[in-house]
Amino acid sequence: GWSGHLRGGIAVWQRTTRTVEDVQRQRVALDQLERDLVNAIPYRVGDDEALLPEFESDYLRWWTIAPSAAQRPAGVLLVTYTCGQHDGVHGLWRERRSINEARAGLEAPPTLVLPGCESMAVRYAYLPAAEGEPLVWTSEWEFPDQLPRLMEVTVHLMSGRQLRRVTVMPIGVLRPAPS
């Protein structure tokens, strides 16, 4: 009867609501990652290797300008993004530390940006060997003292879905492809 149709309609509505919420959460997570990348700055704290930017194929750490908010002024932060498991929860995790916290070697508790992240893959754009050819994309950034201009971040979710975002870093460089 009508109660079966009502139950079916409610189930469809609940599934649709969950799907919309998941897509919104995914968009917000990639927007945050992109904001951090767009505000990246080349910053070096002495010779401490642990504080150098790292642009790897599955791990990102760099200095960024945090915009000011009502409760705090703008500042320079060391941010890290990894996809993995913390406290039994799989996800895309973000750590942020101030310059003083980073210098003191203080660990920051990671914040879950996106649940269900299985892995993250990052590629970097290089100039082609000849004019008119397409950009060369590779999973390694060869210039640790410079920021890449173009990055592609792909987040692989445990659901099988992939999220991809290409980001332009305004003060990054576009270098010739390594040979």
mmCIF file of C-alpha atoms in Angstrom:
data_model
loop_
_atom_site.group_PDB
_atom_site.id
_atom_site.type_symbol
_atom_site.label_atom_id
_atom_site.label_comp_id
_atom_site.label_asym_id
_atom_site.label_seq_id
_atom_site.Cartn_x
_atom_site.Cartn_y
_atom_site.Cartn_z
ATOM 1 C CA GLY A 1 0.000 0.000 0.000
ATOM 2 C CA TRP A 2 0.827 3.602 0.438
ATOM 3 C CA SER A 3 3.087 2.949 3.465
ATOM 4 C CA GLY A 4 5.472 0.944 1.247
ATOM 5 C CA HIS A 5 5.630 3.816 -1.236
ATOM 6 C CA LEU A 6 6.222 6.252 1.619
ATOM 7 C CA ARG A 7 9.072 4.116 3.038
ATOM 8 C CA GLY A 8 10.595 3.837 -0.452
ATOM 9 C CA GLY A 9 10.324 7.576 -0.977
ATOM 10 C CA ILE A 10 11.945 8.290 2.393
ATOM 11 C CA ALA A 11 14.800 5.863 1.604
ATOM 12 C CA VAL A 12 15.436 7.586 -1.742
ATOM 13 C CA TRP A 13 15.350 11.006 -0.064
ATOM 14 C CA GLN A 14 17.841 9.838 2.634
ATOM 15 C CA ARG A 15 20.241 8.377 0.028
ATOM 16 C CA THR A 16 20.060 11.553 -2.057
ATOM 17 C CA THR A 17 20.667 13.734 1.003
ATOM 18 C CA ARG A 18 23.716 11.626 2.000
ATOM 19 C CA THR A 19 25.086 11.823 -1.548
ATOM 20 C CA VAL A 20 24.656 15.607 -1.714
ATOM 21 C CA GLU A 21 26.313 16.001 1.722
ATOM 22 C CA ASP A 22 29.237 13.771 0.631
ATOM 23 C CA VAL A 23 29.776 15.760 -2.570
ATOM 24 C CA GLN A 24 29.634 19.032 -0.615
ATOM 25 C CA ARG A 25 32.146 17.721 1.972
ATOM 26 C CA GLN A 26 34.491 16.636 -0.853
ATOM 27 C CA ARG A 27 34.270 20.022 -2.559
ATOM 28 C CA VAL A 28 34.956 21.870 0.699
ATOM 29 C CA ALA A 29 37.999 19.648 1.399
ATOM 30 C CA LEU A 30 39.531 20.289 -2.028
ATOM 31 C CA ASP A 31 38.720 24.006 -1.750
ATOM 32 C CA GLN A 32 40.666 24.150 1.529
ATOM 33 C CA LEU A 33 43.645 22.317 0.018
ATOM 34 C CA GLU A 34 43.566 24.650 -2.975
ATOM 35 C CA ARG A 35 43.382 27.766 -0.729
ATOM 36 C CA ASP A 36 46.454 26.565 1.169
ATOM 37 C CA LEU A 37 48.315 25.936 -2.112
ATOM 38 C CA VAL A 38 47.322 29.253 -3.697
ATOM 39 C CA ASN A 39 48.667 31.064 -0.608
ATOM 40 C CA ALA A 40 51.958 29.098 -0.599
ATOM 41 C CA ILE A 41 55.144 31.059 -0.088
ATOM 42 C CA PRO A 42 58.806 30.106 -0.489
ATOM 43 C CA TYR A 43 59.992 30.265 3.109
ATOM 44 C CA ARG A 44 63.018 28.731 4.729
ATOM 45 C CA VAL A 45 63.722 28.388 8.434
ATOM 46 C CA GLY A 46 67.496 28.068 8.655
ATOM 47 C CA ASP A 47 68.939 24.761 7.448
ATOM 48 C CA ASP A 48 66.374 22.599 9.207
ATOM 49 C CA GLU A 49 65.501 19.871 6.673
ATOM 50 C CA ALA A 50 62.335 19.066 8.645
ATOM 51 C CA LEU A 51 60.975 22.521 7.815
ATOM 52 C CA LEU A 52 61.639 22.511 4.076
ATOM 53 C CA PRO A 53 58.681 22.215 1.712
ATOM 54 C CA GLU A 54 58.089 18.701 0.449
ATOM 55 C CA PHE A 55 56.165 18.119 -2.733
ATOM 56 C CA GLU A 56 56.017 14.377 -3.109
ATOM 57 C CA SER A 57 53.767 12.065 -5.100
ATOM 58 C CA ASP A 58 51.615 11.274 -2.026
ATOM 59 C CA TYR A 59 52.608 13.787 0.658
ATOM 60 C CA LEU A 60 52.548 17.585 0.701
ATOM 61 C CA ARG A 61 54.157 20.014 3.158
ATOM 62 C CA TRP A 62 54.725 23.713 2.536
ATOM 63 C CA TRP A 63 54.564 27.171 4.060
ATOM 64 C CA THR A 64 51.425 29.155 3.473
ATOM 65 C CA ILE A 65 49.958 32.483 4.493
ATOM 66 C CA ALA A 66 46.938 31.961 6.706
ATOM 67 C CA PRO A 67 44.366 34.682 6.157
ATOM 68 C CA SER A 68 43.407 36.710 9.185
ATOM 69 C CA ALA A 69 40.273 35.907 11.097
ATOM 70 C CA ALA A 70 38.446 37.663 13.903
ATOM 71 C CA GLN A 71 40.315 35.641 16.539
ATOM 72 C CA ARG A 72 43.819 35.755 15.030
ATOM 73 C CA PRO A 73 45.994 37.874 12.734
ATOM 74 C CA ALA A 74 47.326 36.601 9.410
ATOM 75 C CA GLY A 75 50.392 34.442 9.821
ATOM 76 C CA VAL A 76 52.754 31.994 8.199
ATOM 77 C CA LEU A 77 51.886 28.341 8.765
ATOM 78 C CA LEU A 78 53.552 25.061 7.900
ATOM 79 C CA VAL A 79 50.774 22.864 6.504
ATOM 80 C CA THR A 80 50.915 19.170 5.738
ATOM 81 C CA TYR A 81 48.415 17.062 3.832
ATOM 82 C CA THR A 82 48.489 13.274 3.936
ATOM 83 C CA CYS A 83 46.032 10.571 3.126
ATOM 84 C CA GLY A 84 46.057 7.756 5.620
ATOM 85 C CA GLN A 85 44.846 6.445 8.910
ATOM 86 C CA HIS A 86 44.903 8.254 12.273
ATOM 87 C CA ASP A 87 43.244 6.786 15.345
ATOM 88 C CA GLY A 88 41.625 4.117 13.192
ATOM 89 C CA VAL A 89 40.012 6.631 10.804
ATOM 90 C CA HIS A 90 40.967 6.700 7.103
ATOM 91 C CA GLY A 91 40.955 10.154 5.638
ATOM 92 C CA LEU A 92 42.684 13.154 4.160
ATOM 93 C CA TRP A 93 44.441 14.804 7.101
ATOM 94 C CA ARG A 94 45.781 18.343 7.483
ATOM 95 C CA GLU A 95 48.283 19.544 10.062
ATOM 96 C CA ARG A 96 49.085 23.193 10.568
ATOM 97 C CA ARG A 97 51.789 24.663 12.743
ATOM 98 C CA SER A 98 52.951 28.214 13.295
ATOM 99 C CA ILE A 99 56.581 29.136 12.646
ATOM 100 C CA ASN A 100 57.334 28.975 16.375
ATOM 101 C CA GLU A 101 55.623 25.590 16.791
ATOM 102 C CA ALA A 102 57.510 24.240 13.753
ATOM 103 C CA ARG A 103 60.876 25.577 15.013
ATOM 104 C CA ALA A 104 60.263 24.063 18.435
ATOM 105 C CA GLY A 105 59.508 20.710 16.798
ATOM 106 C CA LEU A 106 56.017 20.652 18.263
ATOM 107 C CA GLU A 107 53.620 18.244 16.612
ATOM 108 C CA ALA A 108 50.193 19.502 15.648
ATOM 109 C CA PRO A 109 47.218 17.206 15.984
ATOM 110 C CA PRO A 110 45.988 16.371 12.496
ATOM 111 C CA THR A 111 42.537 17.555 11.455
ATOM 112 C CA LEU A 112 40.324 15.285 9.395
ATOM 113 C CA VAL A 113 39.593 17.201 6.196
ATOM 114 C CA LEU A 114 37.867 14.397 4.310
ATOM 115 C CA PRO A 115 36.893 10.957 5.613
ATOM 116 C CA GLY A 116 37.354 7.843 3.494
ATOM 117 C CA CYS A 117 40.573 8.848 1.714
ATOM 118 C CA GLU A 118 42.426 5.744 0.579
ATOM 119 C CA SER A 119 45.342 7.455 -1.181
ATOM 120 C CA MET A 120 46.470 10.722 -2.701
ATOM 121 C CA ALA A 121 48.446 11.162 -5.918
ATOM 122 C CA VAL A 122 50.144 14.424 -6.855
ATOM 123 C CA ARG A 123 51.566 15.392 -10.239
ATOM 124 C CA TYR A 124 53.565 18.463 -11.220
ATOM 125 C CA ALA A 125 53.645 20.282 -14.559
ATOM 126 C CA TYR A 126 56.862 21.030 -16.447
ATOM 127 C CA LEU A 127 57.451 22.911 -19.676
ATOM 128 C CA PRO A 128 57.664 20.662 -22.754
ATOM 129 C CA ALA A 129 60.939 20.079 -24.610
ATOM 130 C CA ALA A 130 59.651 21.853 -27.725
ATOM 131 C CA GLU A 131 57.332 24.797 -28.143
ATOM 132 C CA GLY A 132 53.777 23.857 -29.066
ATOM 133 C CA GLU A 133 53.895 20.505 -27.258
ATOM 134 C CA PRO A 134 51.725 19.836 -24.202
ATOM 135 C CA LEU A 135 52.959 20.254 -20.648
ATOM 136 C CA VAL A 136 54.854 17.317 -19.169
ATOM 137 C CA TRP A 137 53.256 15.927 -15.989
ATOM 138 C CA THR A 138 55.275 13.868 -13.516
ATOM 139 C CA SER A 139 54.890 12.679 -9.933
ATOM 140 C CA GLU A 140 58.200 14.250 -8.847
ATOM 141 C CA TRP A 141 59.008 17.894 -8.221
ATOM 142 C CA GLU A 142 62.732 18.339 -8.911
ATOM 143 C CA PHE A 143 63.247 21.825 -7.432
ATOM 144 C CA PRO A 144 62.976 21.742 -3.618
ATOM 145 C CA ASP A 145 63.869 25.432 -3.220
ATOM 146 C CA GLN A 146 61.073 26.558 -5.549
ATOM 147 C CA LEU A 147 57.331 26.132 -5.583
ATOM 148 C CA PRO A 148 55.695 24.405 -8.549
ATOM 149 C CA ARG A 149 53.376 26.561 -10.669
ATOM 150 C CA LEU A 150 50.852 23.841 -11.561
ATOM 151 C CA MET A 151 49.884 20.821 -9.491
ATOM 152 C CA GLU A 152 47.277 18.136 -9.956
ATOM 153 C CA VAL A 153 46.049 16.470 -6.771
ATOM 154 C CA THR A 154 43.942 13.327 -7.069
ATOM 155 C CA VAL A 155 42.285 11.903 -3.965
ATOM 156 C CA HIS A 156 41.221 8.265 -4.230
ATOM 157 C CA LEU A 157 38.314 7.516 -1.914
ATOM 158 C CA MET A 158 37.566 4.143 -0.371
ATOM 159 C CA SER A 159 34.205 4.282 -2.203
ATOM 160 C CA GLY A 160 36.134 4.022 -5.487
ATOM 161 C CA ARG A 161 35.448 7.650 -6.402
ATOM 162 C CA GLN A 162 38.314 9.930 -7.454
ATOM 163 C CA LEU A 163 38.473 13.658 -6.805
ATOM 164 C CA ARG A 164 40.867 15.680 -8.948
ATOM 165 C CA ARG A 165 41.893 19.312 -8.698
ATOM 166 C CA VAL A 166 44.460 21.218 -10.757
ATOM 167 C CA THR A 167 45.796 24.213 -8.868
ATOM 168 C CA VAL A 168 47.844 27.197 -10.020
ATOM 169 C CA MET A 169 50.294 28.490 -7.429
ATOM 170 C CA PRO A 170 50.709 32.194 -8.296
ATOM 171 C CA ILE A 171 54.323 32.504 -7.162
ATOM 172 C CA GLY A 172 55.373 29.040 -8.326
ATOM 173 C CA VAL A 173 57.625 28.369 -11.309
ATOM 174 C CA LEU A 174 57.108 26.419 -14.494
ATOM 175 C CA ARG A 175 60.464 24.789 -15.213
ATOM 176 C CA PRO A 176 61.653 22.729 -18.180
ATOM 177 C CA ALA A 177 61.034 19.005 -17.759
ATOM 178 C CA PRO A 178 63.970 17.169 -16.187
ATOM 179 C CA SER A 179 65.761 14.916 -18.641
#
